[in-house]
GROMACS .gro file of C-alpha atoms in nm:
model
  188
    1UNK     CA    1   4.733  -3.506  -3.588
    2UNK     CA    2   4.731  -3.246  -3.315
    3UNK     CA    3   5.002  -3.185  -3.068
    4UNK     CA    4   4.967  -3.327  -2.718
    5UNK     CA    5   5.069  -2.986  -2.585
    6UNK     CA    6   5.120  -2.653  -2.750
    7UNK     CA    7   5.260  -2.384  -2.529
    8UNK     CA    8   5.180  -2.020  -2.540
    9UNK     CA    9   5.492  -1.916  -2.719
   10UNK     CA   10   5.410  -2.142  -3.008
   11UNK     CA   11   5.033  -2.083  -3.031
   12UNK     CA   12   5.003  -1.719  -2.949
   13UNK     CA   13   4.935  -1.457  -3.226
   14UNK     CA   14   4.851  -1.736  -3.487
   15UNK     CA   15   4.580  -1.756  -3.738
   16UNK     CA   16   4.435  -2.105  -3.753
   17UNK     CA   17   4.376  -2.221  -4.116
   18UNK     CA   18   4.159  -2.538  -4.144
   19UNK     CA   19   4.239  -2.767  -4.430
   20UNK     CA   20   3.962  -2.975  -4.595
   21UNK     CA   21   3.968  -3.236  -4.869
   22UNK     CA   22   3.632  -3.332  -5.034
   23UNK     CA   23   3.456  -3.146  -4.751
   24UNK     CA   24   3.623  -3.345  -4.474
   25UNK     CA   25   3.859  -3.186  -4.216
   26UNK     CA   26   4.207  -3.327  -4.262
   27UNK     CA   27   4.413  -3.091  -4.039
   28UNK     CA   28   4.515  -2.730  -3.991
   29UNK     CA   29   4.805  -2.488  -4.036
   30UNK     CA   30   4.870  -2.205  -3.795
   31UNK     CA   31   5.033  -1.896  -3.944
   32UNK     CA   32   5.211  -1.645  -3.720
   33UNK     CA   33   5.063  -1.288  -3.743
   34UNK     CA   34   5.301  -1.004  -3.686
   35UNK     CA   35   5.663  -0.921  -3.748
   36UNK     CA   36   5.945  -1.093  -3.570
   37UNK     CA   37   6.282  -1.251  -3.657
   38UNK     CA   38   6.183  -1.619  -3.662
   39UNK     CA   39   6.546  -1.735  -3.652
   40UNK     CA   40   6.637  -1.520  -3.351
   41UNK     CA   41   6.325  -1.623  -3.156
   42UNK     CA   42   6.347  -1.982  -3.263
   43UNK     CA   43   5.975  -1.993  -3.332
   44UNK     CA   44   5.843  -2.138  -3.659
   45UNK     CA   45   5.646  -1.919  -3.877
   46UNK     CA   46   5.396  -2.190  -3.951
   47UNK     CA   47   5.269  -2.488  -3.747
   48UNK     CA   48   5.125  -2.757  -3.970
   49UNK     CA   49   4.925  -3.056  -3.833
   50UNK     CA   50   4.862  -3.276  -4.132
   51UNK     CA   51   5.057  -3.425  -4.419
   52UNK     CA   52   5.087  -3.121  -4.631
   53UNK     CA   53   5.252  -3.314  -4.916
   54UNK     CA   54   4.934  -3.510  -4.967
   55UNK     CA   55   4.689  -3.237  -5.057
   56UNK     CA   56   4.663  -2.893  -5.212
   57UNK     CA   57   4.489  -2.613  -5.037
   58UNK     CA   58   4.196  -2.483  -5.228
   59UNK     CA   59   4.080  -2.812  -5.391
   60UNK     CA   60   3.732  -2.786  -5.248
   61UNK     CA   61   3.687  -2.441  -5.392
   62UNK     CA   62   3.788  -2.538  -5.751
   63UNK     CA   63   3.408  -2.600  -5.837
   64UNK     CA   64   3.351  -2.222  -5.769
   65UNK     CA   65   3.612  -2.112  -6.032
   66UNK     CA   66   3.460  -1.971  -6.340
   67UNK     CA   67   3.724  -2.012  -6.599
   68UNK     CA   68   3.969  -2.258  -6.757
   69UNK     CA   69   4.279  -2.135  -6.560
   70UNK     CA   70   4.425  -2.249  -6.233
   71UNK     CA   71   4.681  -2.068  -6.038
   72UNK     CA   72   4.945  -2.255  -5.828
   73UNK     CA   73   5.082  -2.050  -5.535
   74UNK     CA   74   5.292  -2.112  -5.223
   75UNK     CA   75   5.054  -2.039  -4.922
   76UNK     CA   76   4.697  -2.018  -4.808
   77UNK     CA   77   4.694  -1.639  -4.795
   78UNK     CA   78   4.802  -1.628  -5.163
   79UNK     CA   79   4.501  -1.860  -5.231
   80UNK     CA   80   4.277  -1.621  -5.049
   81UNK     CA   81   4.393  -1.326  -5.252
   82UNK     CA   82   4.355  -1.500  -5.586
   83UNK     CA   83   4.024  -1.661  -5.497
   84UNK     CA   84   3.855  -1.984  -5.644
   85UNK     CA   85   4.081  -2.149  -5.911
   86UNK     CA   86   4.404  -2.116  -5.696
   87UNK     CA   87   4.577  -2.397  -5.526
   88UNK     CA   88   4.842  -2.383  -5.266
   89UNK     CA   89   5.124  -2.638  -5.226
   90UNK     CA   90   5.192  -2.532  -4.867
   91UNK     CA   91   5.551  -2.449  -4.954
   92UNK     CA   92   5.804  -2.386  -5.219
   93UNK     CA   93   5.762  -2.685  -5.448
   94UNK     CA   94   5.511  -2.962  -5.534
   95UNK     CA   95   5.551  -3.311  -5.381
   96UNK     CA   96   5.506  -3.602  -5.622
   97UNK     CA   97   5.158  -3.666  -5.475
   98UNK     CA   98   5.059  -3.302  -5.512
   99UNK     CA   99   5.170  -3.319  -5.880
  100UNK     CA  100   4.954  -3.624  -5.928
  101UNK     CA  101   4.661  -3.442  -5.780
  102UNK     CA  102   4.714  -3.135  -6.002
  103UNK     CA  103   4.740  -3.347  -6.316
  104UNK     CA  104   4.408  -3.513  -6.222
  105UNK     CA  105   4.216  -3.208  -6.135
  106UNK     CA  106   4.372  -2.976  -6.383
  107UNK     CA  107   4.297  -3.190  -6.679
  108UNK     CA  108   4.340  -2.961  -6.978
  109UNK     CA  109   4.321  -2.631  -6.784
  110UNK     CA  110   4.588  -2.368  -6.814
  111UNK     CA  111   4.809  -2.336  -6.511
  112UNK     CA  112   4.982  -2.022  -6.392
  113UNK     CA  113   5.262  -2.083  -6.147
  114UNK     CA  114   5.283  -1.763  -5.949
  115UNK     CA  115   5.639  -1.728  -5.818
  116UNK     CA  116   5.703  -1.536  -5.488
  117UNK     CA  117   5.946  -1.255  -5.535
  118UNK     CA  118   6.058  -1.274  -5.173
  119UNK     CA  119   6.258  -1.596  -5.231
  120UNK     CA  120   6.573  -1.606  -5.456
  121UNK     CA  121   6.518  -1.989  -5.504
  122UNK     CA  122   6.149  -1.954  -5.599
  123UNK     CA  123   6.205  -1.950  -5.974
  124UNK     CA  124   6.408  -2.268  -5.969
  125UNK     CA  125   6.138  -2.429  -5.753
  126UNK     CA  126   5.874  -2.319  -6.009
  127UNK     CA  127   6.089  -2.474  -6.287
  128UNK     CA  128   6.105  -2.807  -6.093
  129UNK     CA  129   5.729  -2.799  -6.057
  130UNK     CA  130   5.700  -2.731  -6.438
  131UNK     CA  131   5.928  -3.023  -6.509
  132UNK     CA  132   5.735  -3.254  -6.261
  133UNK     CA  133   5.405  -3.165  -6.421
  134UNK     CA  134   5.513  -3.201  -6.783
  135UNK     CA  135   5.680  -3.533  -6.694
  136UNK     CA  136   5.343  -3.652  -6.556
  137UNK     CA  137   5.176  -3.542  -6.877
  138UNK     CA  138   4.984  -3.233  -6.755
  139UNK     CA  139   4.751  -3.165  -7.046
  140UNK     CA  140   4.711  -2.790  -7.015
  141UNK     CA  141   4.943  -2.502  -7.096
  142UNK     CA  142   5.178  -2.404  -6.802
  143UNK     CA  143   5.321  -2.055  -6.753
  144UNK     CA  144   5.556  -1.935  -6.487
  145UNK     CA  145   5.483  -1.576  -6.367
  146UNK     CA  146   5.732  -1.414  -6.129
  147UNK     CA  147   5.609  -1.154  -5.878
  148UNK     CA  148   5.801  -0.828  -5.804
  149UNK     CA  149   6.105  -0.874  -5.573
  150UNK     CA  150   6.006  -0.874  -5.207
  151UNK     CA  151   5.642  -0.948  -5.286
  152UNK     CA  152   5.415  -1.247  -5.313
  153UNK     CA  153   5.062  -1.292  -5.473
  154UNK     CA  154   4.891  -1.182  -5.143
  155UNK     CA  155   5.046  -0.837  -5.199
  156UNK     CA  156   4.874  -0.783  -5.529
  157UNK     CA  157   4.509  -0.710  -5.587
  158UNK     CA  158   4.286  -0.997  -5.707
  159UNK     CA  159   4.174  -0.797  -5.999
  160UNK     CA  160   4.539  -0.738  -6.117
  161UNK     CA  161   4.643  -1.106  -6.059
  162UNK     CA  162   4.341  -1.230  -6.269
  163UNK     CA  163   4.397  -0.975  -6.545
  164UNK     CA  164   4.771  -1.069  -6.587
  165UNK     CA  165   4.699  -1.437  -6.568
  166UNK     CA  166   4.413  -1.412  -6.812
  167UNK     CA  167   4.606  -1.206  -7.062
  168UNK     CA  168   4.910  -1.429  -7.033
  169UNK     CA  169   4.711  -1.721  -7.167
  170UNK     CA  170   4.515  -1.516  -7.425
  171UNK     CA  171   4.838  -1.375  -7.582
  172UNK     CA  172   5.111  -1.631  -7.508
  173UNK     CA  173   5.221  -1.930  -7.717
  174UNK     CA  174   5.225  -2.290  -7.611
  175UNK     CA  175   5.465  -2.404  -7.347
  176UNK     CA  176   5.631  -2.062  -7.282
  177UNK     CA  177   5.777  -2.012  -7.632
  178UNK     CA  178   5.773  -1.647  -7.580
  179UNK     CA  179   5.799  -1.443  -7.251
  180UNK     CA  180   5.471  -1.265  -7.182
  181UNK     CA  181   5.501  -0.885  -7.155
  182UNK     CA  182   5.200  -0.904  -6.929
  183UNK     CA  183   5.402  -1.106  -6.674
  184UNK     CA  184   5.611  -0.792  -6.629
  185UNK     CA  185   5.299  -0.625  -6.483
  186UNK     CA  186   5.342  -0.838  -6.175
  187UNK     CA  187   5.703  -0.715  -6.150
  188UNK     CA  188   5.597  -0.361  -6.061
   0.00000   0.00000   0.00000
């Protein structure tokens, strides 16, 4: 759905991000570019014109991924940084429909939940995602990887993200029995 009217204050300085599912356009998200205090200005950071709880950003790019690991992130820019194999939930936690999709497409792939370090509630949201996926019988191994305070995956190089995620699944044990030292690399 698109708005009947979108005034200049709402649409100015925004990057329009198209959202597709199986190659078909399903909507778009507009992300504000720049630095303002959104609460003071009473302008939303994102404008979303589709049902974001019904899809994951990056699904169409999964076929380009070259390994057995997926990365779950918060936003589209995090997906861009990570590249193919990453999926965005368009927010802090998975909806039940998004969890169903992830269980279906993830099959037995490892899943790294990359936790934004700019939100104090992000770890709890990641734990809720973990519980949701395991209750739906996600078949792969799931690891929660926190990012340094004040940062998110888009702030870290693609090479470093891939290296840490890869080494976490090579060295770690099933279901997070030990905390990976490699995850600490995302803390600096």
